[in-house]
GROMACS .gro file of C-alpha atoms in nm:
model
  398
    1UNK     CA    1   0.726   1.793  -1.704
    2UNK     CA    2   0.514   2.125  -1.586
    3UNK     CA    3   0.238   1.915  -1.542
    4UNK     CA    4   0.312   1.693  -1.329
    5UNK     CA    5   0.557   1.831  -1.098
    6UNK     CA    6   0.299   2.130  -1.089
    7UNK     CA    7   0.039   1.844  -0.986
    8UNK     CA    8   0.265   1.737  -0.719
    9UNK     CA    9   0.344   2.072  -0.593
   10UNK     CA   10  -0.030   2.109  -0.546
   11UNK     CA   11  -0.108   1.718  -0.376
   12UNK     CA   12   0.172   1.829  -0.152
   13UNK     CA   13   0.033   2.164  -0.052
   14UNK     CA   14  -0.267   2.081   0.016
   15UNK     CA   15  -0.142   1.743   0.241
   16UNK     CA   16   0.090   1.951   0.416
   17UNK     CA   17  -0.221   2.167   0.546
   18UNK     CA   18  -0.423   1.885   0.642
   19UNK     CA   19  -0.121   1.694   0.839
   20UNK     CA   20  -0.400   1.707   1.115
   21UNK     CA   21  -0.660   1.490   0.968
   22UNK     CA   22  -0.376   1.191   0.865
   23UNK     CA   23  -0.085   1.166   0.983
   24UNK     CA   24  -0.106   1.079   1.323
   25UNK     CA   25  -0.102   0.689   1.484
   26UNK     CA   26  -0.519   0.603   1.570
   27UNK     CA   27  -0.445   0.303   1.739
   28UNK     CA   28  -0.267   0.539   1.971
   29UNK     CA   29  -0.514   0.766   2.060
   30UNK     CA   30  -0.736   0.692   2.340
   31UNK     CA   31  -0.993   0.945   2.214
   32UNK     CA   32  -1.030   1.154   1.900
   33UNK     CA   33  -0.772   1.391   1.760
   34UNK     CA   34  -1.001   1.624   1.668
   35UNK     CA   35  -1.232   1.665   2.024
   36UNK     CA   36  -1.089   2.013   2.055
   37UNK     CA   37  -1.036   2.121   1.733
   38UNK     CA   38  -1.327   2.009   1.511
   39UNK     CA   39  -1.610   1.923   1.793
   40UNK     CA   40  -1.895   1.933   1.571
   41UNK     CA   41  -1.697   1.672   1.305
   42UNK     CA   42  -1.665   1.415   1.610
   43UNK     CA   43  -2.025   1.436   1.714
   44UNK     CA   44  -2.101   1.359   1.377
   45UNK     CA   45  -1.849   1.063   1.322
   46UNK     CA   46  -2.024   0.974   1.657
   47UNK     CA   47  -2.364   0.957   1.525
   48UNK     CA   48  -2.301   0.742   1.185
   49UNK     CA   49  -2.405   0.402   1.213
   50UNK     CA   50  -2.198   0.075   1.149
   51UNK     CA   51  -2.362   0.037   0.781
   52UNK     CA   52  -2.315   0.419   0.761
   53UNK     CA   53  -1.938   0.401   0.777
   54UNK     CA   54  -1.937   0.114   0.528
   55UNK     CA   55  -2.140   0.307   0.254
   56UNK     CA   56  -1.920   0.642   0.325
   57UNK     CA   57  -1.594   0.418   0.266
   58UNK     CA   58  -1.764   0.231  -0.044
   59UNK     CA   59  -1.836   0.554  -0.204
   60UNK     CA   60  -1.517   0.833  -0.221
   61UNK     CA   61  -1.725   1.100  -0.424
   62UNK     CA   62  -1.987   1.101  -0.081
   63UNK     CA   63  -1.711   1.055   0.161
   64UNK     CA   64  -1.621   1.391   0.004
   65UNK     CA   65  -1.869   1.549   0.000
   66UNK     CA   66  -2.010   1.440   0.340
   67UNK     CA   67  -1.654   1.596   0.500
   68UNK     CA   68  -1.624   1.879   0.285
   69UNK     CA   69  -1.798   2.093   0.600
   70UNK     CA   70  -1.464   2.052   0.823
   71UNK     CA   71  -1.228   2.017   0.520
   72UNK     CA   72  -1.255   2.243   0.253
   73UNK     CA   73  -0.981   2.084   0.098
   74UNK     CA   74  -1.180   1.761   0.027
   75UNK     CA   75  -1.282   1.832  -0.323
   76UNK     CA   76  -0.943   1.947  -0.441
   77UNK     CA   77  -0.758   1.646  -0.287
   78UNK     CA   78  -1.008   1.408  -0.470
   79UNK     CA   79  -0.946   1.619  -0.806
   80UNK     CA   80  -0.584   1.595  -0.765
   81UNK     CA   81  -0.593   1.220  -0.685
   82UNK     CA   82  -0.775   1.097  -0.972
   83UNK     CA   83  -0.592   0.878  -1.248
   84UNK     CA   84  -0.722   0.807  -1.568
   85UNK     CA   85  -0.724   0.484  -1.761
   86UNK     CA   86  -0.460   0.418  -1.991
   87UNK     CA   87  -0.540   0.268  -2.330
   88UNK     CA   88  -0.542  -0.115  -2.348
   89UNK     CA   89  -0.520  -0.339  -2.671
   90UNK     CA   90  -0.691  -0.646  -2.697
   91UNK     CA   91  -0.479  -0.900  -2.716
   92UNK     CA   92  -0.448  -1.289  -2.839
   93UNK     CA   93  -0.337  -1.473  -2.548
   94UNK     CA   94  -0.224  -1.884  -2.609
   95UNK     CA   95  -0.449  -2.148  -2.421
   96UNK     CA   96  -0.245  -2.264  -2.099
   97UNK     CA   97  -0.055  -1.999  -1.981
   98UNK     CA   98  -0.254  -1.940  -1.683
   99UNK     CA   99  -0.204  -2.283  -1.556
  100UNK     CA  100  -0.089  -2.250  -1.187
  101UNK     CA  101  -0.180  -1.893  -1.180
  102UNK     CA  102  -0.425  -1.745  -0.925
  103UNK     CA  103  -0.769  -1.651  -1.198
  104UNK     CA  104  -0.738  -1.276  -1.000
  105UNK     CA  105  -0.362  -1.260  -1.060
  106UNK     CA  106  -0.405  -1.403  -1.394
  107UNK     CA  107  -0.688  -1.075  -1.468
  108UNK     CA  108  -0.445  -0.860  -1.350
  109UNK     CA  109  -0.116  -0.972  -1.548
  110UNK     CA  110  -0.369  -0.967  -1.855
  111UNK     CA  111  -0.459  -0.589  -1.781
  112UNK     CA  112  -0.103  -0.487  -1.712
  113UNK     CA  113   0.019  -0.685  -2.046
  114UNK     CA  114  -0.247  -0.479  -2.208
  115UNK     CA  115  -0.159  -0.175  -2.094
  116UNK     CA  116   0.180  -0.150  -2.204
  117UNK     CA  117   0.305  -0.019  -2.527
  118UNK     CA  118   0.520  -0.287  -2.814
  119UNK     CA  119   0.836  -0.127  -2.788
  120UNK     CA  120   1.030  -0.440  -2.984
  121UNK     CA  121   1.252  -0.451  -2.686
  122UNK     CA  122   1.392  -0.776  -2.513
  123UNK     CA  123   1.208  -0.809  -2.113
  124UNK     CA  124   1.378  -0.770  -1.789
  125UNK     CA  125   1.080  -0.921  -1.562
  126UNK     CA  126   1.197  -0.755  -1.191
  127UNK     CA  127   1.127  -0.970  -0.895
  128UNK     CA  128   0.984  -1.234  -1.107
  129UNK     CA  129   0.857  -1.474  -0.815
  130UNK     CA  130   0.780  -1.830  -1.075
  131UNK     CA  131   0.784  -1.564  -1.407
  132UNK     CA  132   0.408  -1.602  -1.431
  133UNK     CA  133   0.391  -1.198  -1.584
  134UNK     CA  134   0.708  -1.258  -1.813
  135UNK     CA  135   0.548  -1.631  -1.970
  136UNK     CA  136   0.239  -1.375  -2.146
  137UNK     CA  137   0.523  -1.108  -2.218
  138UNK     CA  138   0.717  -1.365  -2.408
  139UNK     CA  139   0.428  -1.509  -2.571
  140UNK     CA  140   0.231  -1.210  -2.710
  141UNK     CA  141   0.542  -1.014  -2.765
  142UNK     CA  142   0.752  -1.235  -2.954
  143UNK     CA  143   1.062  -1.090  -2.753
  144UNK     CA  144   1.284  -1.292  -2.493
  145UNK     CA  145   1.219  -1.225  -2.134
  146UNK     CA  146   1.515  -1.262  -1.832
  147UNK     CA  147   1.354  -1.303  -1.463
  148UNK     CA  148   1.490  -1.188  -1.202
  149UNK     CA  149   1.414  -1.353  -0.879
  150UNK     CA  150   1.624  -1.405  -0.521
  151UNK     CA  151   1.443  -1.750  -0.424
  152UNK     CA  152   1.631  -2.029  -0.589
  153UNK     CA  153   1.311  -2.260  -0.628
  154UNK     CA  154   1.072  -2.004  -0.760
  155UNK     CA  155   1.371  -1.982  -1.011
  156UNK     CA  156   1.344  -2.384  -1.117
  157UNK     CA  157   0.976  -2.363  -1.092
  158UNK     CA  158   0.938  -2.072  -1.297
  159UNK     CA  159   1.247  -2.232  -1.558
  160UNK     CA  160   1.046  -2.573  -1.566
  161UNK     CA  161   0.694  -2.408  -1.657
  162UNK     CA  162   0.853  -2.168  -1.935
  163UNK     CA  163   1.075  -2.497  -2.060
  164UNK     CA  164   0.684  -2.663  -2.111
  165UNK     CA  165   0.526  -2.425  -2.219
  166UNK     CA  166   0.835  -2.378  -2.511
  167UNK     CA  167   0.846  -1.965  -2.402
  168UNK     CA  168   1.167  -1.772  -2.448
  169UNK     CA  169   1.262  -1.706  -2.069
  170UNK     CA  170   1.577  -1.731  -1.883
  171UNK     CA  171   1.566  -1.737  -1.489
  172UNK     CA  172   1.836  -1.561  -1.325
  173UNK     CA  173   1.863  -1.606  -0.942
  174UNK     CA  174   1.997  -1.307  -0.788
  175UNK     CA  175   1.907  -0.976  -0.519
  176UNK     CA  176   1.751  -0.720  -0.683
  177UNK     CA  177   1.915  -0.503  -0.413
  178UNK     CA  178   2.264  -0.686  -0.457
  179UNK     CA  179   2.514  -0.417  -0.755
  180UNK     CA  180   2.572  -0.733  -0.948
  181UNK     CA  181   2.217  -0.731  -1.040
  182UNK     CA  182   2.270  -0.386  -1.211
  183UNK     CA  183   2.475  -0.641  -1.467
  184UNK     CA  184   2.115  -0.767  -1.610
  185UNK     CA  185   1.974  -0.418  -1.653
  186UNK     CA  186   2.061  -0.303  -2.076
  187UNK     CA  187   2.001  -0.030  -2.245
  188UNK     CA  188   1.813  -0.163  -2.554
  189UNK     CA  189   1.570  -0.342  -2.290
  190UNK     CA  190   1.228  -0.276  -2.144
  191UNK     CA  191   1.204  -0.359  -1.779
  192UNK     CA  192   0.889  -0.425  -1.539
  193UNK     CA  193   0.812  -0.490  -1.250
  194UNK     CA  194   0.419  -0.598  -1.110
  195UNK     CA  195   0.341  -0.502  -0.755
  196UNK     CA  196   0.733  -0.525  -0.650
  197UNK     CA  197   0.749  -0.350  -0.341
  198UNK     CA  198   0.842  -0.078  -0.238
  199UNK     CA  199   1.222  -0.029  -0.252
  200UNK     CA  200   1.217  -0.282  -0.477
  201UNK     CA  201   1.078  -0.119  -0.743
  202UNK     CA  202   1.226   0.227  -0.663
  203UNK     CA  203   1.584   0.059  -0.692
  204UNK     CA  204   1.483  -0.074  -1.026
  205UNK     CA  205   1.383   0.295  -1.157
  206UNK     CA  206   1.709   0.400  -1.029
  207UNK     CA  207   1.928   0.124  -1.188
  208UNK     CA  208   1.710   0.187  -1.546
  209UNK     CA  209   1.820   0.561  -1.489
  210UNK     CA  210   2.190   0.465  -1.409
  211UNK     CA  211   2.229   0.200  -1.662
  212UNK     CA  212   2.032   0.428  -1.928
  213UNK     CA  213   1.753   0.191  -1.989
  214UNK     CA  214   1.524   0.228  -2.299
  215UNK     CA  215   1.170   0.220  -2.134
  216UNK     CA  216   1.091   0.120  -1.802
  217UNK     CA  217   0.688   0.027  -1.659
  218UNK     CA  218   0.588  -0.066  -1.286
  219UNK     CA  219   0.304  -0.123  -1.069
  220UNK     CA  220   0.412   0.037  -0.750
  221UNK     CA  221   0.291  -0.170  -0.451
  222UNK     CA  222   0.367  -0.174  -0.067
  223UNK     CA  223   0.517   0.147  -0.007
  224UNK     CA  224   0.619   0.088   0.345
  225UNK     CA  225   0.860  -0.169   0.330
  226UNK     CA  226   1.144   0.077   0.276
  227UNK     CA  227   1.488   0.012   0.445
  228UNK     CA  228   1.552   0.333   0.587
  229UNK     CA  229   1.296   0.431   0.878
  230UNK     CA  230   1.184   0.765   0.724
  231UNK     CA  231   1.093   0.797   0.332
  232UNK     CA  232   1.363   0.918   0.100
  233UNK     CA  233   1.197   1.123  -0.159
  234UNK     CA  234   1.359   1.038  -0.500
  235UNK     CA  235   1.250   1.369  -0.718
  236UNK     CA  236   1.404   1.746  -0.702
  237UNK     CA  237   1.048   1.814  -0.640
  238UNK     CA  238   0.962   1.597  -0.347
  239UNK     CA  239   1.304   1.650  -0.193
  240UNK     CA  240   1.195   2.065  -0.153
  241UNK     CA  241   0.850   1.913   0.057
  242UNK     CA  242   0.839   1.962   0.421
  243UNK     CA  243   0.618   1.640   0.490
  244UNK     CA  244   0.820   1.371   0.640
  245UNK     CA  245   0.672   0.998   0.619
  246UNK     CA  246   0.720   0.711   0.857
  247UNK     CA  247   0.680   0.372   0.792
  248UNK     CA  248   0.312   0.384   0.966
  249UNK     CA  249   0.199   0.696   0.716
  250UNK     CA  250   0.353   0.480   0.421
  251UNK     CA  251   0.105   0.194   0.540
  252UNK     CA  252  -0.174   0.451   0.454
  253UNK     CA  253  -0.254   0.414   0.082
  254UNK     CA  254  -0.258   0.049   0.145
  255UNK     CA  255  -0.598   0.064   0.390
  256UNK     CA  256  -0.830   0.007   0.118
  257UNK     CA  257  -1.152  -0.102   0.268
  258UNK     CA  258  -1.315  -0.354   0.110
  259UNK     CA  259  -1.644  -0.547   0.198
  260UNK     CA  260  -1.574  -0.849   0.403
  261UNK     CA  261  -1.859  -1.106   0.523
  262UNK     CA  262  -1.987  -1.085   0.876
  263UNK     CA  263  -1.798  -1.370   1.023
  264UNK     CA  264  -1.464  -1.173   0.880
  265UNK     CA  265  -1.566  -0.873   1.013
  266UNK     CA  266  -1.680  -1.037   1.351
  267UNK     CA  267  -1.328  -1.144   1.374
  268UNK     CA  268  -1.193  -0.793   1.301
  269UNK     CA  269  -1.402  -0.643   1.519
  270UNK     CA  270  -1.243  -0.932   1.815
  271UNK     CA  271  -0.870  -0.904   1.717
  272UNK     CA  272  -0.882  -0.472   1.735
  273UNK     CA  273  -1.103  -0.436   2.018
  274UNK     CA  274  -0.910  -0.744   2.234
  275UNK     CA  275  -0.576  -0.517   2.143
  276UNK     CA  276  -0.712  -0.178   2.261
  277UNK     CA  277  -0.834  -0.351   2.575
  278UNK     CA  278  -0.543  -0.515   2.648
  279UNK     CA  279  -0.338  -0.173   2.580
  280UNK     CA  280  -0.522   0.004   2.799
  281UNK     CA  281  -0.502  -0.250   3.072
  282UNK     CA  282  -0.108  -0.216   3.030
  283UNK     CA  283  -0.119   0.146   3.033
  284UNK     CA  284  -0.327   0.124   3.371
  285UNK     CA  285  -0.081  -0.142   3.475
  286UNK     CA  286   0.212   0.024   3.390
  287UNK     CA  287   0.147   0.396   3.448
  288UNK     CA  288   0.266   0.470   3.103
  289UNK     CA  289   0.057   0.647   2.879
  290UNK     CA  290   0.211   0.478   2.562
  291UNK     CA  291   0.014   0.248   2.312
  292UNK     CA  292   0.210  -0.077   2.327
  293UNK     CA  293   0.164  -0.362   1.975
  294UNK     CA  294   0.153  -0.691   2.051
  295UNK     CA  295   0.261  -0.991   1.815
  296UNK     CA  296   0.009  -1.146   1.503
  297UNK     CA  297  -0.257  -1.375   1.725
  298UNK     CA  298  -0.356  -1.704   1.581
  299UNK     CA  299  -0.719  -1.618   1.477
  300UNK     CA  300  -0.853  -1.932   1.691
  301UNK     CA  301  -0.707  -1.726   2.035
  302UNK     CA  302  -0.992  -1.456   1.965
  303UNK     CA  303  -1.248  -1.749   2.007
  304UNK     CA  304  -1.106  -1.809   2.353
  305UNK     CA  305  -1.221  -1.457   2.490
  306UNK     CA  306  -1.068  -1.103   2.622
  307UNK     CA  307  -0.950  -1.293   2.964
  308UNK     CA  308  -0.755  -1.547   2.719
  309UNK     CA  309  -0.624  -1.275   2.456
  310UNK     CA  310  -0.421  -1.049   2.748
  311UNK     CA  311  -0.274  -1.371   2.945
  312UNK     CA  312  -0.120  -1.418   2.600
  313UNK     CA  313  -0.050  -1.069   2.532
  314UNK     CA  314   0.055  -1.046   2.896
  315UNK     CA  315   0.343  -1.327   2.844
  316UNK     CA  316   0.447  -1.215   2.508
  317UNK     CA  317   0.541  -0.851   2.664
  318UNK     CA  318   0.652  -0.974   2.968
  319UNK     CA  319   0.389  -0.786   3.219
  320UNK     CA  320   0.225  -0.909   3.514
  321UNK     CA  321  -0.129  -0.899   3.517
  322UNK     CA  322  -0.246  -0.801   3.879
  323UNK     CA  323  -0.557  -1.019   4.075
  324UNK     CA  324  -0.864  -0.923   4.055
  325UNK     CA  325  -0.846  -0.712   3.741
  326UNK     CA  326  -1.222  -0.619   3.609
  327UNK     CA  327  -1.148  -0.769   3.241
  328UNK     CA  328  -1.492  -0.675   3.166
  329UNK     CA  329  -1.428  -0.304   3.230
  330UNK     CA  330  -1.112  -0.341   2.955
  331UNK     CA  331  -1.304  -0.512   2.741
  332UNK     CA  332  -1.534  -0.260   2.749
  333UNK     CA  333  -1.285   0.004   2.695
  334UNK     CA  334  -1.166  -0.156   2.401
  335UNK     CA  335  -1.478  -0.167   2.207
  336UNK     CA  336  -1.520   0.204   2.275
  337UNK     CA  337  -1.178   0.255   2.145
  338UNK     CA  338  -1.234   0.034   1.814
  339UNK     CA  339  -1.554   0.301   1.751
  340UNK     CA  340  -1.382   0.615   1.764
  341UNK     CA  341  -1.115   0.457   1.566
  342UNK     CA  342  -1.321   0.318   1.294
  343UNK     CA  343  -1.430   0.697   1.278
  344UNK     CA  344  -1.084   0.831   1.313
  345UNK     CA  345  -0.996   0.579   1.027
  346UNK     CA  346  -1.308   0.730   0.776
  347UNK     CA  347  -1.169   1.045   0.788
  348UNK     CA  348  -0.781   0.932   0.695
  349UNK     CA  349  -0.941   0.728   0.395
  350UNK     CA  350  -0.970   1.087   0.224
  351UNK     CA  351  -0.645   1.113   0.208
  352UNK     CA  352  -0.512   0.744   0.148
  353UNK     CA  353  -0.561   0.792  -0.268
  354UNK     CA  354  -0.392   1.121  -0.282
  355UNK     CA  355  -0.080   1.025  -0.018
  356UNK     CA  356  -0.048   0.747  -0.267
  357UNK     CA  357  -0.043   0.982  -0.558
  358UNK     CA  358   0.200   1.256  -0.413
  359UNK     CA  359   0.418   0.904  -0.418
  360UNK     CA  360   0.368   0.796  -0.767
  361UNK     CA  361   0.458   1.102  -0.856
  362UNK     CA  362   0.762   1.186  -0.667
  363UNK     CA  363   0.888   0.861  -0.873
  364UNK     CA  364   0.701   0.987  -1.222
  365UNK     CA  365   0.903   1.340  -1.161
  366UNK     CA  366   1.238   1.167  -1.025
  367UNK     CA  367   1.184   0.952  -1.419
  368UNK     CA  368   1.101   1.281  -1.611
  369UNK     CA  369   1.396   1.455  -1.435
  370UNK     CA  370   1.631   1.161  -1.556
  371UNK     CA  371   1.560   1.255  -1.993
  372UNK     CA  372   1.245   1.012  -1.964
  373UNK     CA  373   0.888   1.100  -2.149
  374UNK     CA  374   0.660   0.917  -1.872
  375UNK     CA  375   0.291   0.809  -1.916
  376UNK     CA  376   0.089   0.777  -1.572
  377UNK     CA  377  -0.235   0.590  -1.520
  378UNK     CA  378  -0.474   0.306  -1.432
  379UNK     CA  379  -0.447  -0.027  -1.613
  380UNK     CA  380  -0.716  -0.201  -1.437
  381UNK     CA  381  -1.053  -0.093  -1.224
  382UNK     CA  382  -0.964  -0.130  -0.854
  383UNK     CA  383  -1.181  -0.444  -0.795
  384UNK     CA  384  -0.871  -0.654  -0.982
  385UNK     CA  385  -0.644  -0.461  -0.766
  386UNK     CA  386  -0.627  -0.157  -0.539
  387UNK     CA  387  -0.283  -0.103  -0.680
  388UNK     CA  388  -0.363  -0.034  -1.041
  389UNK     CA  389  -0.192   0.285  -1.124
  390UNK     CA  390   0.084   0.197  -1.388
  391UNK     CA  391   0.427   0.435  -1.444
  392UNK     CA  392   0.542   0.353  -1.758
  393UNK     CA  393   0.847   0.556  -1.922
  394UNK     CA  394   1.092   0.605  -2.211
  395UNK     CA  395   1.410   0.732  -2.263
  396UNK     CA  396   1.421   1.028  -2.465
  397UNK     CA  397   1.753   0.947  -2.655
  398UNK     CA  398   1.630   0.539  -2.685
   0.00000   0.00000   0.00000
């Protein structure tokens, strides 16, 4: 238990002195954060080139290194972020089961199924969606699997498949967050859950520790859509840390930059600079210094031009666009805004691995707290899936 609750002690030290460099809103900011405070860092940012910034975000150990001159903490936060692989077995799999499954999601259900230990324990598959992880539980396991899912026709889908297929699975439609689905959590049971997220798969750890279940495993995914507005830290540990978490800092880990082709990133490039503009037209407009979102834009829109983008951002908020406004001067403004966030955004990336670490482990401490030996690690390389870090834990007295 030292170890990791002495690991997130450290993550959240070390976070808590950097607040500066990542937890603040860039599409906010109508300049850098750091102009004042770290001038020589912003003339830097300022002087990387487009393919620059792509290779720094591609590559964490020179991203480090490359930032290490402003924060000395770069190193250590890297260190303290890393996750090693768990052992895998290779495993038989039947001909068929992937049919109707994505060949990515199939790789990663594969991985995951490999990654987790043969307990001999009937399934509980958490937010099931059609049951595609529980058909190659129930099939390489020899155990029965329930599925628990809250849409009604991924239920009968997911029933009809397992019926064909001749796997042991029962469908159960219910909430996950409703009590009476604390009913289908047993103690002699191993439950999972694949990229449920967020409370979702933090109220399944804490019905497992209520109900006293035998082993529990989960991919944590999507750590922002929490009900409450601020994060409730679920460990002794985490509860004793001064850094508070909004929704937008939750969104963080999530940024993973990946390479995109130049039409996509064309696109981007439209959509965020067309918002900026438009925001700081409204700010000019309005005389309030406040960044203002506007709703998802149907990609086509973007095609249409700037002018096009804030009449419809301009009726969606309700605001009055003057005559004679110089849309090229906004536009303008915009794509100068996009660049210094695109810079602000390289330095947060530093800390988007190790924010999402200090939250895996507020849940592996919260597990280890509640009589459970827990395992932590990777069950997959991140070009499956970003969100590869596995929790996987047993009760002591099981």
């Amino acid at each position: 238990m030292a170890g990791y609750a002495q690991q997130f002690r450290q993550l959240d030290d070390v976070l808590s002195r950097n607040k500066a460099f990542w937890q603040f809103m860039p599409f906010a900011e109508k300049d850098s954060v750091w102009l004042q405070t770290h001038p020589e860092m912003c003339a830097w940012l300022n002087s990387l080139t487009e393919q620059q910034i792509e290779e720094l975000n591609a590559d964490s150990d020179k991203l480090v290194a490359a930032l290490s001159s402003w924060i000395p903490d770069a190193a250590v936060l890297h260190q303290l972020s890393l996750c090693q692989p768990l052992s895998s077995m290779d495993i038989d799999v039947p001909y068929g089961l992937n049919t109707g499954i994505p060949g990515r999601k199939w790789t990663q259900i594969n991985a995951f199924n490999a990654a987790l230990p043969r307990l001999q324990l009937p399934w509980l598959e958490w937010c099931a969606g059609k049951g595609h992880l529980g058909r190659i539980l129930a099939a390489t396991h020899d155990m029965p699997v329930t599925s628990l899912e809250w849409q009604q026709q991924l239920c009968v889908d997911g029933e009809a498949s397992a019926k064909q297929l001749k796997l042991p699975i029962h469908f159960v439609q219910a909430d996950a967050f409703d009590e009476s689905s604390d009913t289908h959590i047993q103690s002699k049971q191993h439950a999972v859950a694949l990229h449920a997220c967020g409370d979702l798969h933090v109220s399944l750890l804490q019905r497992v520790v209520e109900r006293q279940g035998a082993a529990v495993s989960v991919s944590p995914c999507c750590y922002h859509l929490i009900r409450s507005e601020i994060y409730q830290p679920l460990s002794h540990t985490a509860k004793q840390s001064t850094i508070s978490l909004n929704k937008h800092d939750l969104r963080l880990p999530l940024q993973e930059t990946v390479t995109a082709g130049k039409r996509i990133r064309r696109q981007r490039f439209l959509e965020v600079s067309f918002r900026l503009g438009f925001d700081s037209l409204q700010r000019h407009l309005l005389n309030n210094d406040e960044y203002l979102p506007v709703p998802n834009v149907h990609k086509a829109l973007l095609n249409e031009g700037f002018v096009a983008f804030c009449l419809w951002a301009a009726e969606k908020k309700n605001i009055e666009l003057r005559p004679n406004i110089d849309f090229e001067y906004w536009q303008q403004e915009g794509e100068r805004r996009h660049g210094i966030i695109e810079r602000m955004e390289l330095v947060r990336q530093l800390f988007r691995r190790p924010l999402e670490m200090w939250l895996v482990l507020d849940r592996v401490c919260y597990l280890e707290q509640s009589n459970y030996d827990v395992s932590l690690g990777t069950f997959c390389d991140k070009p499956v899936t970003p969100r590869n870090i596995l929790i996987h834990a047993e009760r002591k007295d099981s």
